[in-house]
Coordinates of N, CA, C and O in Angstrom, one line a residue:
M1 N -3.9 -10.7 -14.9 CA -4.2 -10.2 -13.6 C -3.3 -11.1 -12.6 O -3.4 -12.3 -12.6
I2 N -2.6 -10.4 -11.8 CA -1.7 -11.0 -10.8 C -2.6 -11.5 -9.7 O -3.4 -10.7 -9.1
T3 N -2.4 -12.7 -9.2 CA -3.3 -13.2 -8.2 C -2.5 -13.9 -7.1 O -3.0 -14.3 -6.1
T4 N -1.1 -14.1 -7.3 CA -0.3 -14.8 -6.2 C 0.9 -13.9 -5.8 O 1.3 -13.0 -6.6
Y5 N 1.4 -14.2 -4.7 CA 2.6 -13.5 -4.2 C 3.7 -13.7 -5.1 O 4.5 -12.7 -5.4
E6 N 3.9 -14.9 -5.6 CA 5.0 -15.2 -6.5 C 4.9 -14.4 -7.8 O 5.9 -13.9 -8.2
E7 N 3.7 -14.4 -8.4 CA 3.6 -13.6 -9.6 C 3.9 -12.1 -9.3 O 4.5 -11.5 -10.2
L8 N 3.4 -11.6 -8.2 CA 3.6 -10.2 -7.9 C 5.1 -9.9 -7.8 O 5.6 -9.0 -8.4
E9 N 5.8 -10.7 -7.0 CA 7.2 -10.5 -6.8 C 8.0 -10.6 -8.1 O 8.9 -9.8 -8.4
N10 N 7.7 -11.7 -8.9 CA 8.4 -11.9 -10.2 C 8.1 -10.7 -11.2 O 9.0 -10.3 -11.8
T11 N 6.9 -10.2 -11.2 CA 6.6 -9.1 -12.1 C 7.3 -7.9 -11.7 O 7.9 -7.2 -12.5
L12 N 7.3 -7.6 -10.4 CA 8.0 -6.4 -9.9 C 9.5 -6.5 -10.1 O 10.2 -5.5 -10.5
R13 N 10.1 -7.7 -10.0 CA 11.5 -7.9 -10.2 C 11.8 -7.6 -11.7 O 12.8 -7.0 -12.1
E14 N 10.9 -8.2 -12.6 CA 11.1 -7.9 -14.1 C 11.1 -6.4 -14.4 O 11.9 -6.0 -15.2
I15 N 10.2 -5.7 -13.8 CA 10.1 -4.3 -14.0 C 11.3 -3.6 -13.5 O 11.9 -2.8 -14.2
M16 N 11.8 -4.0 -12.4 CA 13.0 -3.4 -11.8 C 14.2 -3.7 -12.7 O 15.0 -2.8 -13.0
L17 N 14.3 -4.9 -13.2 CA 15.5 -5.2 -14.0 C 15.4 -4.6 -15.4 O 16.4 -4.5 -16.1
S18 N 14.2 -4.2 -15.8 CA 14.0 -3.6 -17.2 C 14.4 -2.2 -17.2 O 14.6 -1.6 -18.3
T19 N 14.6 -1.5 -16.1 CA 15.0 -0.1 -16.1 C 16.5 0.0 -16.3 O 17.3 -0.9 -15.8
K20 N 16.9 1.0 -17.0 CA 18.4 1.3 -17.2 C 19.0 1.7 -15.9 O 18.3 2.5 -15.1
P21 N 20.2 1.3 -15.5 CA 20.8 1.7 -14.3 C 20.9 3.3 -14.2 O 21.5 3.9 -15.1
N22 N 20.4 3.8 -13.2 CA 20.5 5.3 -12.9 C 20.0 5.6 -11.5 O 19.7 4.7 -10.8
D23 N 19.8 6.8 -11.3 CA 19.4 7.2 -9.9 C 17.9 7.0 -9.7 O 17.4 7.1 -8.5
I24 N 17.1 6.7 -10.7 CA 15.7 6.5 -10.5 C 15.2 5.2 -11.0 O 14.1 5.0 -11.6
D25 N 16.0 4.2 -10.7 CA 15.6 2.8 -11.0 C 14.3 2.5 -10.2 O 14.1 3.0 -9.2
V26 N 13.5 1.6 -10.7 CA 12.4 1.0 -9.9 C 13.1 0.1 -8.9 O 13.7 -0.9 -9.3
V27 N 13.0 0.4 -7.7 CA 13.6 -0.5 -6.6 C 12.4 -1.2 -5.9 O 11.5 -0.6 -5.4
F28 N 12.5 -2.5 -5.9 CA 11.5 -3.4 -5.3 C 12.2 -4.2 -4.2 O 13.3 -4.8 -4.4
R29 N 11.6 -4.3 -3.1 CA 12.1 -5.2 -2.0 C 10.9 -5.8 -1.2 O 9.9 -5.2 -1.0
A30 N 11.1 -7.0 -0.9 CA 10.1 -7.8 -0.1 C 10.8 -8.7 0.9 O 11.8 -9.3 0.6
R31 N 10.3 -8.7 2.1 CA 10.8 -9.6 3.2 C 9.7 -10.5 3.6 O 8.6 -10.0 4.0
T32 N 9.8 -11.8 3.4 CA 8.8 -12.7 3.7 C 9.1 -13.5 5.0 O 8.3 -14.3 5.4
D33 N 10.2 -13.2 5.7 CA 10.6 -14.0 6.8 C 9.5 -14.1 7.9 O 9.5 -13.4 8.9
N34 N 8.5 -14.9 7.5 CA 7.3 -15.2 8.3 C 6.3 -14.1 8.4 O 5.2 -14.3 9.0
G35 N 6.5 -13.0 7.8 CA 5.5 -11.9 7.8 C 5.2 -11.5 9.3 O 5.9 -11.8 10.2
H36 N 4.1 -10.8 9.4 CA 3.7 -10.3 10.7 C 2.8 -11.3 11.4 O 2.0 -12.0 10.8
T37 N 2.9 -11.3 12.7 CA 2.1 -12.3 13.5 C 0.7 -11.7 13.8 O 0.5 -10.5 13.6
E38 N -0.2 -12.6 14.2 CA -1.5 -12.2 14.5 C -1.5 -11.2 15.7 O -2.3 -10.3 15.7
E39 N -0.6 -11.4 16.6 CA -0.4 -10.5 17.7 C -0.1 -9.1 17.2 O -0.6 -8.1 17.7
E40 N 0.9 -9.0 16.3 CA 1.3 -7.7 15.8 C 0.1 -7.1 15.0 O -0.1 -5.8 15.1
I41 N -0.6 -7.9 14.3 CA -1.8 -7.4 13.5 C -2.9 -6.9 14.5 O -3.5 -5.8 14.3
R42 N -3.2 -7.7 15.5 CA -4.2 -7.3 16.5 C -3.8 -6.0 17.2 O -4.6 -5.1 17.4
E43 N -2.5 -5.8 17.5 CA -2.0 -4.6 18.1 C -2.2 -3.4 17.2 O -2.7 -2.3 17.6
M44 N -1.9 -3.6 15.9 CA -2.2 -2.6 14.9 C -3.7 -2.2 14.8 O -4.0 -1.0 14.8
E45 N -4.5 -3.2 14.8 CA -6.0 -3.0 14.7 C -6.5 -2.2 15.9 O -7.3 -1.4 15.9
E46 N -5.9 -2.6 17.1 CA -6.3 -1.9 18.3 C -5.9 -0.4 18.3 O -6.8 0.4 18.7
I47 N -4.8 -0.1 17.8 CA -4.3 1.3 17.7 C -5.2 2.0 16.8 O -5.7 3.2 17.0
M48 N -5.6 1.4 15.6 CA -6.4 2.1 14.6 C -7.9 2.1 15.0 O -8.6 3.0 14.5
G49 N -8.3 1.2 15.7 CA -9.7 1.1 16.1 C -10.6 0.4 15.0 O -11.8 0.6 15.0
T50 N -9.9 -0.3 14.1 CA -10.7 -1.0 13.1 C -9.9 -2.2 12.6 O -8.6 -2.2 12.6
P51 N -10.5 -3.3 12.2 CA -9.8 -4.5 11.8 C -9.3 -4.3 10.3 O -9.8 -3.5 9.6
L52 N -8.4 -5.2 10.0 CA -7.9 -5.2 8.6 C -8.9 -6.1 7.8 O -9.4 -7.1 8.3
F53 N -9.1 -5.7 6.5 CA -9.9 -6.6 5.7 C -9.1 -7.8 5.3 O -7.9 -7.8 5.3
Q54 N -9.7 -9.0 5.1 CA -9.0 -10.3 5.0 C -7.9 -10.3 3.9 O -6.8 -10.8 4.2
D55 N -8.1 -9.7 2.8 CA -7.0 -9.7 1.7 C -5.8 -9.0 2.2 O -4.7 -9.5 1.9
Y56 N -5.9 -7.8 2.8 CA -4.8 -7.1 3.3 C -4.2 -7.8 4.5 O -2.9 -7.8 4.6
R57 N -5.0 -8.3 5.3 CA -4.5 -9.1 6.5 C -3.6 -10.2 6.0 O -2.5 -10.4 6.6
E58 N -4.0 -11.0 5.0 CA -3.2 -12.1 4.5 C -1.9 -11.5 3.9 O -0.8 -12.2 4.1
F59 N -1.9 -10.4 3.2 CA -0.7 -9.8 2.6 C 0.3 -9.4 3.8 O 1.5 -9.7 3.7
V60 N -0.2 -8.8 4.8 CA 0.6 -8.4 6.0 C 1.1 -9.7 6.7 O 2.3 -9.7 7.2
K61 N 0.4 -10.7 6.7 CA 0.8 -12.0 7.3 C 1.9 -12.6 6.5 O 2.8 -13.4 7.0
H62 N 1.9 -12.4 5.2 CA 2.9 -13.0 4.3 C 4.2 -12.2 4.3 O 5.3 -12.8 4.2
Y63 N 4.1 -10.9 4.2 CA 5.3 -10.0 4.1 C 5.6 -9.3 5.4 O 4.7 -8.7 6.1
R64 N 6.9 -9.4 5.7 CA 7.4 -8.6 6.9 C 7.5 -7.1 6.4 O 7.2 -6.2 7.2
S65 N 7.9 -6.9 5.2 CA 7.9 -5.6 4.6 C 7.8 -5.8 3.1 O 8.2 -6.8 2.5
F66 N 7.2 -4.8 2.4 CA 7.0 -4.9 0.9 C 7.0 -3.4 0.4 O 6.1 -2.6 0.8
A67 N 8.0 -3.1 -0.5 CA 8.0 -1.7 -0.9 C 8.5 -1.7 -2.4 O 9.3 -2.5 -2.8
V68 N 8.1 -0.6 -3.1 CA 8.5 -0.3 -4.4 C 8.9 1.2 -4.3 O 8.1 2.0 -3.9
Q69 N 10.2 1.5 -4.7 CA 10.7 2.9 -4.6 C 10.5 3.2 -3.1 O 10.9 2.4 -2.2
G70 N 10.0 4.3 -2.7 CA 9.8 4.7 -1.3 C 8.4 4.4 -0.8 O 8.1 4.7 0.3
D71 N 7.6 3.7 -1.6 CA 6.3 3.4 -1.2 C 6.2 2.0 -0.5 O 6.5 1.0 -1.1
S72 N 5.8 2.0 0.7 CA 5.8 0.8 1.5 C 4.3 0.3 1.7 O 3.5 1.0 2.3
Y73 N 4.0 -0.8 1.0 CA 2.7 -1.4 1.1 C 2.5 -2.2 2.4 O 1.4 -2.3 2.9
V74 N 3.6 -2.6 2.9 CA 3.7 -3.2 4.3 C 4.9 -2.7 4.9 O 6.0 -2.9 4.4
E75 N 4.8 -2.1 6.1 CA 6.0 -1.6 6.8 C 6.5 -2.7 7.8 O 5.7 -3.5 8.3
Y76 N 7.8 -2.7 8.0 CA 8.4 -3.6 9.0 C 7.7 -3.4 10.3 O 7.5 -4.4 11.0
N77 N 7.5 -2.2 10.7 CA 6.8 -1.9 12.0 C 5.4 -1.4 11.7 O 5.1 -0.3 11.3
L78 N 4.4 -2.3 11.9 CA 3.0 -2.0 11.7 C 2.5 -0.9 12.5 O 1.5 -0.2 12.1
K79 N 3.1 -0.6 13.6 CA 2.6 0.5 14.4 C 2.7 1.9 13.7 O 1.9 2.7 13.9
N80 N 3.7 2.0 12.8 CA 3.8 3.2 12.0 C 2.6 3.4 11.1 O 2.1 4.5 11.1
T81 N 2.1 2.4 10.5 CA 0.9 2.5 9.6 C -0.3 2.7 10.5 O -1.1 3.6 10.1
A82 N -0.4 2.1 11.6 CA -1.5 2.3 12.5 C -1.5 3.7 13.0 O -2.6 4.4 13.0
E83 N -0.4 4.3 13.4 CA -0.3 5.6 13.9 C -0.7 6.6 12.8 O -1.3 7.7 13.0
M84 N -0.2 6.4 11.6 CA -0.5 7.2 10.4 C -2.1 7.2 10.2 O -2.7 8.3 9.9
T85 N -2.7 6.1 10.3 CA -4.2 6.0 10.2 C -4.8 6.9 11.2 O -5.8 7.6 10.9
V86 N -4.4 6.8 12.5 CA -5.0 7.6 13.6 C -4.8 9.1 13.3 O -5.7 9.8 13.4
I87 N -3.6 9.5 12.8 CA -3.4 10.9 12.5 C -4.3 11.3 11.4 O -4.9 12.4 11.5
H88 N -4.5 10.5 10.3 CA -5.4 10.9 9.3 C -6.9 11.0 9.7 O -7.6 11.8 9.3
H89 N -7.3 10.0 10.6 CA -8.6 10.1 11.2 C -8.8 11.4 12.0 O -9.8 12.1 11.8
D90 N -7.8 11.7 12.8 CA -7.9 12.9 13.6 C -7.9 14.2 12.8 O -8.6 15.2 13.2
N91 N -7.1 14.2 11.7 CA -7.0 15.4 10.9 C -8.0 15.5 9.8 O -8.1 16.6 9.1
S92 N -8.9 14.5 9.6 CA -9.8 14.5 8.5 C -10.7 15.7 8.5 O -11.0 16.3 7.5
K93 N -11.2 16.0 9.7 CA -12.2 17.1 9.8 C -11.5 18.5 9.5 O -12.0 19.3 8.7
E94 N -10.3 18.6 10.0 CA -9.5 19.8 9.8 C -9.2 20.0 8.3 O -9.2 21.1 7.7
L95 N -8.8 18.9 7.6 CA -8.5 18.9 6.2 C -9.7 18.9 5.3 O -9.6 19.0 4.1
D96 N -10.9 18.8 5.9 CA -12.2 18.6 5.2 C -12.0 17.4 4.2 O -12.4 17.4 3.1
L97 N -11.5 16.3 4.8 CA -11.2 15.1 4.0 C -12.1 14.0 4.5 O -12.2 13.8 5.8
D98 N -12.7 13.3 3.6 CA -13.6 12.2 4.0 C -12.7 11.0 4.2 O -12.2 10.4 3.3
F99 N -12.5 10.6 5.5 CA -11.7 9.5 5.9 C -12.5 8.7 6.9 O -12.4 8.9 8.1
P100 N -13.4 7.8 6.5 CA -14.3 7.0 7.4 C -13.5 6.3 8.5 O -12.4 5.8 8.2
Q101 N -14.2 6.1 9.6 CA -13.5 5.4 10.7 C -13.3 4.0 10.4 O -12.5 3.3 11.1
D102 N -14.1 3.4 9.5 CA -13.9 2.0 9.2 C -12.7 1.7 8.2 O -12.5 0.6 7.8
C103 N -12.0 2.8 7.8 CA -10.9 2.7 6.9 C -9.6 2.8 7.6 O -9.5 3.4 8.6
Y104 N -8.5 2.3 6.9 CA -7.2 2.4 7.4 C -6.2 2.6 6.3 O -6.5 2.3 5.1
C105 N -5.0 3.1 6.6 CA -4.0 3.4 5.5 C -3.4 2.0 5.1 O -3.3 1.1 5.9
I106 N -3.2 1.9 3.8 CA -2.5 0.8 3.3 C -1.0 1.2 3.1 O -0.6 1.8 2.2
G107 N -0.2 0.9 4.1 CA 1.2 1.2 4.1 C 1.4 2.7 4.1 O 0.6 3.5 4.5
S108 N 2.6 3.1 3.7 CA 3.0 4.6 3.7 C 3.7 4.8 2.4 O 4.4 4.0 1.8
F109 N 3.4 6.0 1.9 CA 3.9 6.4 0.5 C 4.8 7.6 0.6 O 4.5 8.5 1.5
E110 N 5.7 7.8 -0.3 CA 6.7 8.9 -0.3 C 6.0 10.2 -0.3 O 6.3 11.1 0.4
T111 N 5.0 10.4 -1.1 CA 4.2 11.6 -1.1 C 3.1 11.6 -0.1 O 2.6 10.5 0.2
D112 N 2.8 12.7 0.5 CA 1.8 12.7 1.5 C 0.4 12.5 1.0 O -0.4 11.9 1.7
L113 N 0.1 13.0 -0.2 CA -1.2 12.8 -0.7 C -1.1 12.5 -2.2 O -0.2 13.0 -2.9
P114 N -1.9 11.7 -2.8 CA -3.0 11.0 -2.1 C -2.5 9.9 -1.2 O -1.4 9.4 -1.4
I115 N -3.4 9.5 -0.3 CA -3.1 8.4 0.6 C -4.1 7.3 0.1 O -5.1 7.6 -0.4
F116 N -3.6 6.0 0.3 CA -4.5 4.9 -0.1 C -5.0 4.3 1.1 O -4.3 4.0 2.1
I117 N -6.3 4.1 1.2 CA -7.0 3.5 2.3 C -7.9 2.3 1.9 O -8.3 2.3 0.7
Q118 N -8.2 1.4 2.8 CA -9.1 0.3 2.5 C -10.1 0.3 3.6 O -9.9 0.5 4.8
S119 N -11.4 0.0 3.2 CA -12.5 -0.2 4.1 C -12.4 -1.6 4.8 O -12.2 -2.6 4.1
S120 N -12.5 -1.6 6.1 CA -12.5 -2.9 6.8 C -13.8 -3.6 6.6 O -13.9 -4.8 6.9
V121 N -14.8 -2.9 6.1 CA -16.1 -3.5 5.9 C -16.3 -4.1 4.5 O -16.7 -5.2 4.4
T122 N -16.0 -3.3 3.5 CA -16.2 -3.7 2.1 C -15.0 -4.3 1.4 O -15.1 -5.0 0.4
G123 N -13.8 -3.9 1.9 CA -12.6 -4.2 1.2 C -12.2 -3.3 0.1 O -11.1 -3.4 -0.5
F124 N -13.1 -2.3 -0.2 CA -12.8 -1.3 -1.3 C -11.6 -0.5 -0.9 O -11.3 -0.2 0.2
V125 N -10.8 -0.2 -2.0 CA -9.6 0.7 -1.8 C -9.9 2.0 -2.4 O -10.5 2.1 -3.5
Y126 N -9.5 3.1 -1.6 CA -9.8 4.4 -2.0 C -8.5 5.2 -2.1 O -7.6 4.9 -1.4
S127 N -8.5 6.3 -2.9 CA -7.5 7.3 -2.9 C -8.1 8.5 -2.3 O -9.2 8.9 -2.6
C128 N -7.4 9.1 -1.3 CA -7.8 10.2 -0.6 C -6.9 11.4 -0.9 O -5.7 11.2 -0.9
N129 N -7.5 12.6 -1.1 CA -6.7 13.7 -1.4 C -7.3 14.9 -0.8 O -8.5 15.2 -0.9
A130 N -6.5 15.7 -0.1 CA -7.0 16.9 0.6 C -6.9 18.2 -0.2 O -7.3 19.2 0.2
F131 N -6.4 18.1 -1.4 CA -6.3 19.3 -2.3 C -7.7 19.6 -2.8 O -8.5 18.8 -3.1
G132 N -7.9 20.9 -3.1 CA -9.1 21.4 -3.7 C -10.0 22.0 -2.6 O -9.7 22.0 -1.5
P133 N -11.2 22.4 -3.1 CA -12.1 23.0 -2.1 C -12.6 22.1 -1.1 O -12.9 22.5 0.0
K134 N -12.7 20.8 -1.4 CA -13.1 19.8 -0.4 C -12.3 18.6 -0.7 O -12.2 18.2 -1.9
G135 N -11.8 18.0 0.3 CA -11.0 16.7 0.1 C -11.9 15.7 -0.5 O -13.1 15.6 -0.4
T136 N -11.3 14.9 -1.3 CA -12.0 13.8 -2.0 C -11.5 12.4 -1.7 O -10.4 12.2 -1.4
M137 N -12.4 11.5 -1.7 CA -12.2 10.1 -1.5 C -12.7 9.4 -2.8 O -13.9 9.5 -3.0
K138 N -11.9 8.8 -3.5 CA -12.3 8.1 -4.8 C -12.0 6.6 -4.7 O -10.9 6.2 -4.4
K139 N -13.1 5.8 -5.0 CA -12.9 4.4 -5.0 C -12.0 4.1 -6.2 O -12.3 4.5 -7.4
I140 N -10.9 3.3 -6.0 CA -10.0 2.9 -7.1 C -9.9 1.4 -7.3 O -9.4 1.0 -8.4
A141 N -10.4 0.6 -6.4 CA -10.3 -0.8 -6.5 C -11.3 -1.5 -5.7 O -11.7 -1.0 -4.6
D142 N -11.8 -2.7 -6.1 CA -12.8 -3.4 -5.3 C -12.1 -4.2 -4.2 O -12.8 -4.6 -3.2
N143 N -10.8 -4.4 -4.3 CA -10.1 -5.2 -3.2 C -8.6 -4.9 -3.3 O -8.2 -4.2 -4.2
F144 N -7.9 -5.4 -2.4 CA -6.4 -5.1 -2.3 C -5.7 -5.6 -3.5 O -4.8 -5.0 -4.0
W145 N -6.0 -6.8 -4.0 CA -5.3 -7.4 -5.1 C -5.6 -6.6 -6.4 O -4.7 -6.4 -7.2
E146 N -6.8 -6.1 -6.6 CA -7.0 -5.2 -7.7 C -6.2 -3.9 -7.6 O -5.6 -3.4 -8.6
F147 N -6.1 -3.4 -6.4 CA -5.2 -2.2 -6.2 C -3.8 -2.6 -6.5 O -3.1 -1.8 -7.2
M148 N -3.3 -3.7 -6.1 CA -1.9 -4.1 -6.3 C -1.6 -4.2 -7.8 O -0.6 -3.9 -8.3
N149 N -2.6 -4.8 -8.6 CA -2.5 -4.9 -10.0 C -2.4 -3.5 -10.7 O -1.6 -3.3 -11.6
A150 N -3.1 -2.6 -10.2 CA -3.1 -1.2 -10.7 C -1.7 -0.6 -10.4 O -1.1 0.1 -11.2
E151 N -1.2 -0.9 -9.2 CA 0.1 -0.4 -8.8 C 1.2 -1.0 -9.7 O 2.1 -0.3 -10.1
V152 N 1.1 -2.2 -10.0 CA 2.1 -2.9 -10.9 C 2.1 -2.2 -12.2 O 3.1 -1.9 -12.8
E153 N 0.9 -1.9 -12.7 CA 0.8 -1.3 -14.0 C 1.4 0.1 -13.9 O 2.0 0.6 -14.9
Y154 N 1.2 0.9 -12.8 CA 1.8 2.2 -12.7 C 3.3 2.0 -12.7 O 4.0 2.8 -13.4
W155 N 3.9 1.1 -12.0 CA 5.3 0.9 -12.0 C 5.9 0.5 -13.4 O 7.0 0.9 -13.8
R156 N 5.1 -0.3 -14.1 CA 5.5 -0.8 -15.4 C 5.5 0.5 -16.3 O 6.5 0.6 -17.1
N157 N 4.5 1.3 -16.3 CA 4.5 2.5 -17.1 C 5.6 3.5 -16.7 O 6.3 4.1 -17.5
F158 N 5.9 3.6 -15.4 CA 7.0 4.5 -14.9 C 8.3 4.0 -15.5 O 9.1 4.8 -16.0
A159 N 8.6 2.7 -15.4 CA 9.8 2.2 -15.9 C 10.0 2.4 -17.4 O 11.0 2.8 -17.9
A160 N 8.9 2.2 -18.1 CA 8.9 2.4 -19.6 C 9.2 3.9 -19.9 O 10.0 4.2 -20.8
E161 N 8.6 4.8 -19.2 CA 8.8 6.2 -19.4 C 10.2 6.6 -19.1 O 10.8 7.4 -19.9
Q162 N 10.7 6.1 -18.0 CA 12.1 6.4 -17.7 C 13.1 5.9 -18.7 O 14.0 6.5 -19.1
N163 N 12.8 4.7 -19.2 CA 13.7 4.1 -20.3 C 13.6 4.9 -21.6 O 14.6 5.1 -22.3
A164 N 12.4 5.3 -21.9 CA 12.1 6.1 -23.1 C 12.9 7.5 -23.0 O 13.3 8.0 -24.1
Q165 N 13.0 8.0 -21.9 CA 13.7 9.3 -21.7 C 15.2 9.1 -21.6 O 15.9 10.1 -21.5
G166 N 15.6 7.9 -21.6 CA 17.1 7.6 -21.5 C 17.7 7.7 -20.2 O 18.9 7.9 -20.1
H167 N 16.9 7.6 -19.1 CA 17.5 7.7 -17.8 C 18.2 6.4 -17.4 O 17.9 5.4 -17.8

């Protein structure tokens, strides 16, 4: 289980380097140049109307940006994530999607759905999907680090599959 930023970065770099050069390499990038400030985080929280849970707050304070492929777990401009959270809150009734007011988006992802959200109260991470007769919200991790470990496993499997297919 990955528990430190260094382990996370090293593991994702190894995954990236293990893929054969092609158009669908696993691309990982992280900027740590001081991460986001408390002021930027407070502004994000104000826009969203909910605070960040401590583990994600620390992640955002450590990284200025953090992405794998087109999936940004921390965006350079936190206002984008905050605004996306507000949009999902506003549209949740229309989509018949359960998106509690105490939850916020964890970054932005290339595909629109599912979206990953975290509760500011419990720290639980959920996958939300509006497909089907009623939108669903499924708990997928007890905290942000557990979520990131699952994401690393996803990218590890993605790279292995791409290599097996000869890409």
